[in-house]
Amino acid sequence: MKVNIEIDCTPLEARQFFGLPDVAPMQTAVMDKLQQQVLSNIEKISPESLVQSWFTFDPKIAERFQDMFVAMAGLGGPRSGDKKK
C-alpha cells in the first residue's frame, strides 16, 4: 500500500507547525551587517585605490613594472644578468 500526503504551506507555517524558531529577524540582522561591510569596503576595491595601494609600499615599483613589461615584450636591451658578447 502506498500513501502520498501533499501539504501546501509556506516555510514559515512549516517551521511554526514543527515548533522551530522564526529565523527571519536573525536573517535580516545578518544581511544588514553584511550590506554595511560590503558598502564600507567597496571603496577599497575601486581601481584608483587598488593602484594607489600597490604603488605606495615601494617607490620603485612603477619602474619595476615598466622593466617587466619591456622585458616581456622583448623591447629592452640586455638585462642585468645577461652577458655582453
XYZ file of N, CA and C in Angstrom:
255
model
N 0.840 -1.154 0.000
C 0.000 0.000 0.000
C 0.901 1.237 0.000
N 0.538 2.212 -0.807
C 1.311 3.428 -0.935
C 0.390 4.616 -0.648
N 0.842 5.497 0.264
C 0.052 6.655 0.634
C 0.886 7.896 0.389
N 0.364 8.808 -0.338
C 1.028 10.093 -0.582
C 0.236 11.192 0.110
N 0.958 12.000 0.886
C 0.329 13.135 1.551
C 1.012 14.390 1.030
N 0.232 15.292 0.513
C 0.770 16.544 -0.012
C 0.279 17.676 0.865
N 1.238 18.438 1.408
C 0.902 19.546 2.292
C 1.311 20.836 1.602
N 0.392 21.740 1.497
C 0.647 23.025 0.864
C 0.708 24.093 1.946
N 1.949 24.522 2.276
C 2.114 25.561 3.288
C 3.396 26.336 2.998
N 3.496 27.471 3.604
C 4.692 28.294 3.450
C 5.787 27.782 4.376
N 7.032 28.151 4.114
C 8.103 27.736 5.030
C 7.877 28.226 6.462
N 7.341 29.420 6.603
C 7.066 29.934 7.941
C 6.026 29.066 8.655
N 4.970 28.693 7.937
C 3.936 27.831 8.519
C 4.508 26.465 8.890
N 5.392 25.915 8.081
C 6.004 24.620 8.394
C 6.869 24.721 9.639
N 7.676 25.807 9.742
C 8.508 25.979 10.936
C 7.650 26.118 12.188
N 6.555 26.873 12.083
C 5.671 27.041 13.234
C 5.016 25.719 13.616
N 4.641 24.931 12.621
C 3.992 23.646 12.900
C 4.935 22.705 13.647
N 6.214 22.689 13.249
C 7.182 21.798 13.889
C 7.817 22.419 15.131
N 7.444 23.641 15.466
C 7.953 24.276 16.677
C 9.335 24.871 16.519
N 9.766 25.101 15.295
C 11.077 25.694 15.070
C 10.986 27.214 15.219
N 12.091 27.843 15.598
C 12.051 29.299 15.806
C 11.963 30.058 14.478
N 11.450 31.257 14.561
C 11.382 32.139 13.402
C 12.761 32.784 13.235
N 13.413 32.497 12.131
C 14.774 32.985 11.914
C 14.815 34.264 11.075
N 13.676 34.797 10.695
C 13.627 35.989 9.851
C 14.326 37.196 10.494
N 14.129 37.492 11.779
C 14.843 38.636 12.370
C 16.369 38.450 12.349
N 16.813 37.227 12.599
C 18.251 36.963 12.569
C 18.795 37.123 11.144
N 18.068 36.610 10.156
C 18.493 36.749 8.768
C 18.553 38.214 8.355
N 17.591 38.993 8.784
C 17.571 40.419 8.469
C 18.768 41.124 9.094
N 19.075 40.793 10.344
C 20.213 41.418 11.028
C 21.532 41.054 10.350
N 21.682 39.793 9.977
C 22.911 39.342 9.314
C 23.057 40.009 7.947
N 21.971 40.089 7.200
C 22.032 40.717 5.882
C 22.328 42.214 5.990
N 21.782 42.883 7.003
C 22.077 44.305 7.207
C 23.556 44.508 7.527
N 24.094 43.661 8.391
C 25.515 43.744 8.757
C 26.394 43.481 7.541
N 26.042 42.476 6.744
C 26.792 42.158 5.538
C 26.757 43.311 4.545
N 25.600 43.924 4.392
C 25.466 45.061 3.481
C 26.334 46.230 3.948
N 26.377 46.487 5.239
C 27.214 47.562 5.770
C 28.685 47.291 5.488
N 29.121 46.041 5.673
C 30.517 45.705 5.432
C 30.872 45.833 3.961
N 29.988 45.379 3.080
C 30.248 45.474 1.643
C 30.336 46.935 1.223
N 29.415 47.753 1.683
C 29.429 49.166 1.316
C 30.643 49.897 1.879
N 31.079 49.514 3.079
C 32.243 50.185 3.661
C 33.540 49.745 2.975
N 33.563 48.529 2.425
C 34.771 48.031 1.775
C 34.783 48.247 0.268
N 33.711 48.764 -0.282
C 33.645 48.910 -1.736
C 34.656 49.939 -2.235
N 34.979 50.921 -1.411
C 35.958 51.921 -1.804
C 37.353 51.315 -1.904
N 37.609 50.263 -1.145
C 38.935 49.633 -1.161
C 39.200 48.870 -2.447
N 38.142 48.503 -3.177
C 38.363 47.721 -4.391
C 38.171 48.544 -5.656
N 38.083 49.856 -5.523
C 37.993 50.697 -6.713
C 39.356 50.679 -7.405
N 39.399 50.803 -8.715
C 40.682 50.748 -9.425
C 41.690 51.783 -8.923
N 41.222 52.986 -8.623
C 42.143 54.020 -8.158
C 42.797 53.636 -6.835
N 42.008 53.134 -5.895
C 42.576 52.788 -4.595
C 43.467 51.558 -4.684
N 43.133 50.590 -5.562
C 43.998 49.424 -5.727
C 45.359 49.832 -6.273
N 45.371 50.654 -7.314
C 46.640 51.091 -7.889
C 47.426 51.900 -6.864
N 46.731 52.744 -6.139
C 47.413 53.558 -5.128
C 48.026 52.663 -4.043
N 47.306 51.643 -3.610
C 47.848 50.768 -2.566
C 49.002 49.921 -3.098
N 48.961 49.556 -4.368
C 50.062 48.777 -4.944
C 51.342 49.599 -5.031
N 51.220 50.886 -5.353
C 52.399 51.708 -5.586
C 52.878 52.457 -4.349
N 52.193 52.376 -3.237
C 52.609 53.125 -2.057
C 53.643 52.384 -1.224
N 53.697 51.069 -1.291
C 54.609 50.353 -0.407
C 56.047 50.362 -0.918
N 56.281 50.584 -2.212
C 57.626 50.607 -2.772
C 57.702 51.717 -3.816
N 58.506 52.737 -3.572
C 58.544 53.851 -4.523
C 59.088 53.464 -5.901
N 59.832 52.388 -6.005
C 60.407 51.994 -7.289
C 59.565 50.944 -8.006
N 58.368 50.660 -7.494
C 57.545 49.612 -8.099
C 57.117 49.981 -9.520
N 56.866 51.266 -9.787
C 56.476 51.679 -11.137
C 57.602 51.383 -12.121
N 58.825 51.658 -11.707
C 59.980 51.374 -12.564
C 60.133 49.867 -12.788
N 59.890 49.097 -11.758
C 59.981 47.637 -11.891
C 58.904 47.090 -12.826
N 57.687 47.636 -12.733
C 56.632 47.218 -13.658
C 57.009 47.554 -15.097
N 57.564 48.737 -15.294
C 57.967 49.139 -16.637
C 59.054 48.202 -17.161
N 60.049 47.891 -16.333
C 61.107 46.966 -16.748
C 60.539 45.592 -17.071
N 59.569 45.134 -16.288
C 58.966 43.825 -16.526
C 58.230 43.804 -17.857
N 57.451 44.851 -18.141
C 56.712 44.888 -19.406
C 57.649 44.995 -20.601
N 58.715 45.764 -20.467
C 59.690 45.880 -21.552
C 60.360 44.535 -21.791
N 60.717 43.842 -20.736
C 61.358 42.531 -20.870
C 60.397 41.516 -21.487
N 59.109 41.579 -21.103
C 58.128 40.634 -21.660
C 57.909 40.893 -23.144
N 57.969 42.154 -23.552
C 57.753 42.489 -24.952
C 59.009 42.267 -25.782
N 60.131 42.067 -25.128
C 61.379 41.859 -25.848
C 61.934 43.135 -26.433
N 61.535 44.272 -25.900
C 61.956 45.555 -26.438
C 63.178 46.119 -25.730
N 63.512 45.554 -24.609
C 64.595 46.118 -23.820
C 65.953 45.647 -24.281
N 66.952 46.319 -23.775
C 68.319 45.932 -24.055
C 68.680 44.728 -23.201
N 69.953 44.484 -23.018
C 70.365 43.344 -22.199
C 69.929 43.535 -20.746
N 69.497 42.457 -20.154
C 69.089 42.513 -18.755
C 70.314 42.473 -17.861
N 70.169 42.747 -16.621
C 71.306 42.835 -15.706
C 72.044 41.501 -15.598
N 71.384 40.383 -15.771
C 72.025 39.079 -15.659
C 72.634 38.591 -16.963
N 72.371 39.277 -18.087
C 72.880 38.849 -19.385
C 74.341 39.247 -19.547
N 75.084 38.413 -20.262
C 76.499 38.705 -20.541
C 76.605 39.438 -21.864
N 77.508 40.394 -21.948
C 77.742 41.088 -23.196
C 78.609 40.240 -24.096
N 78.339 40.272 -25.397
C 79.132 39.494 -26.351
C 80.028 40.403 -27.146
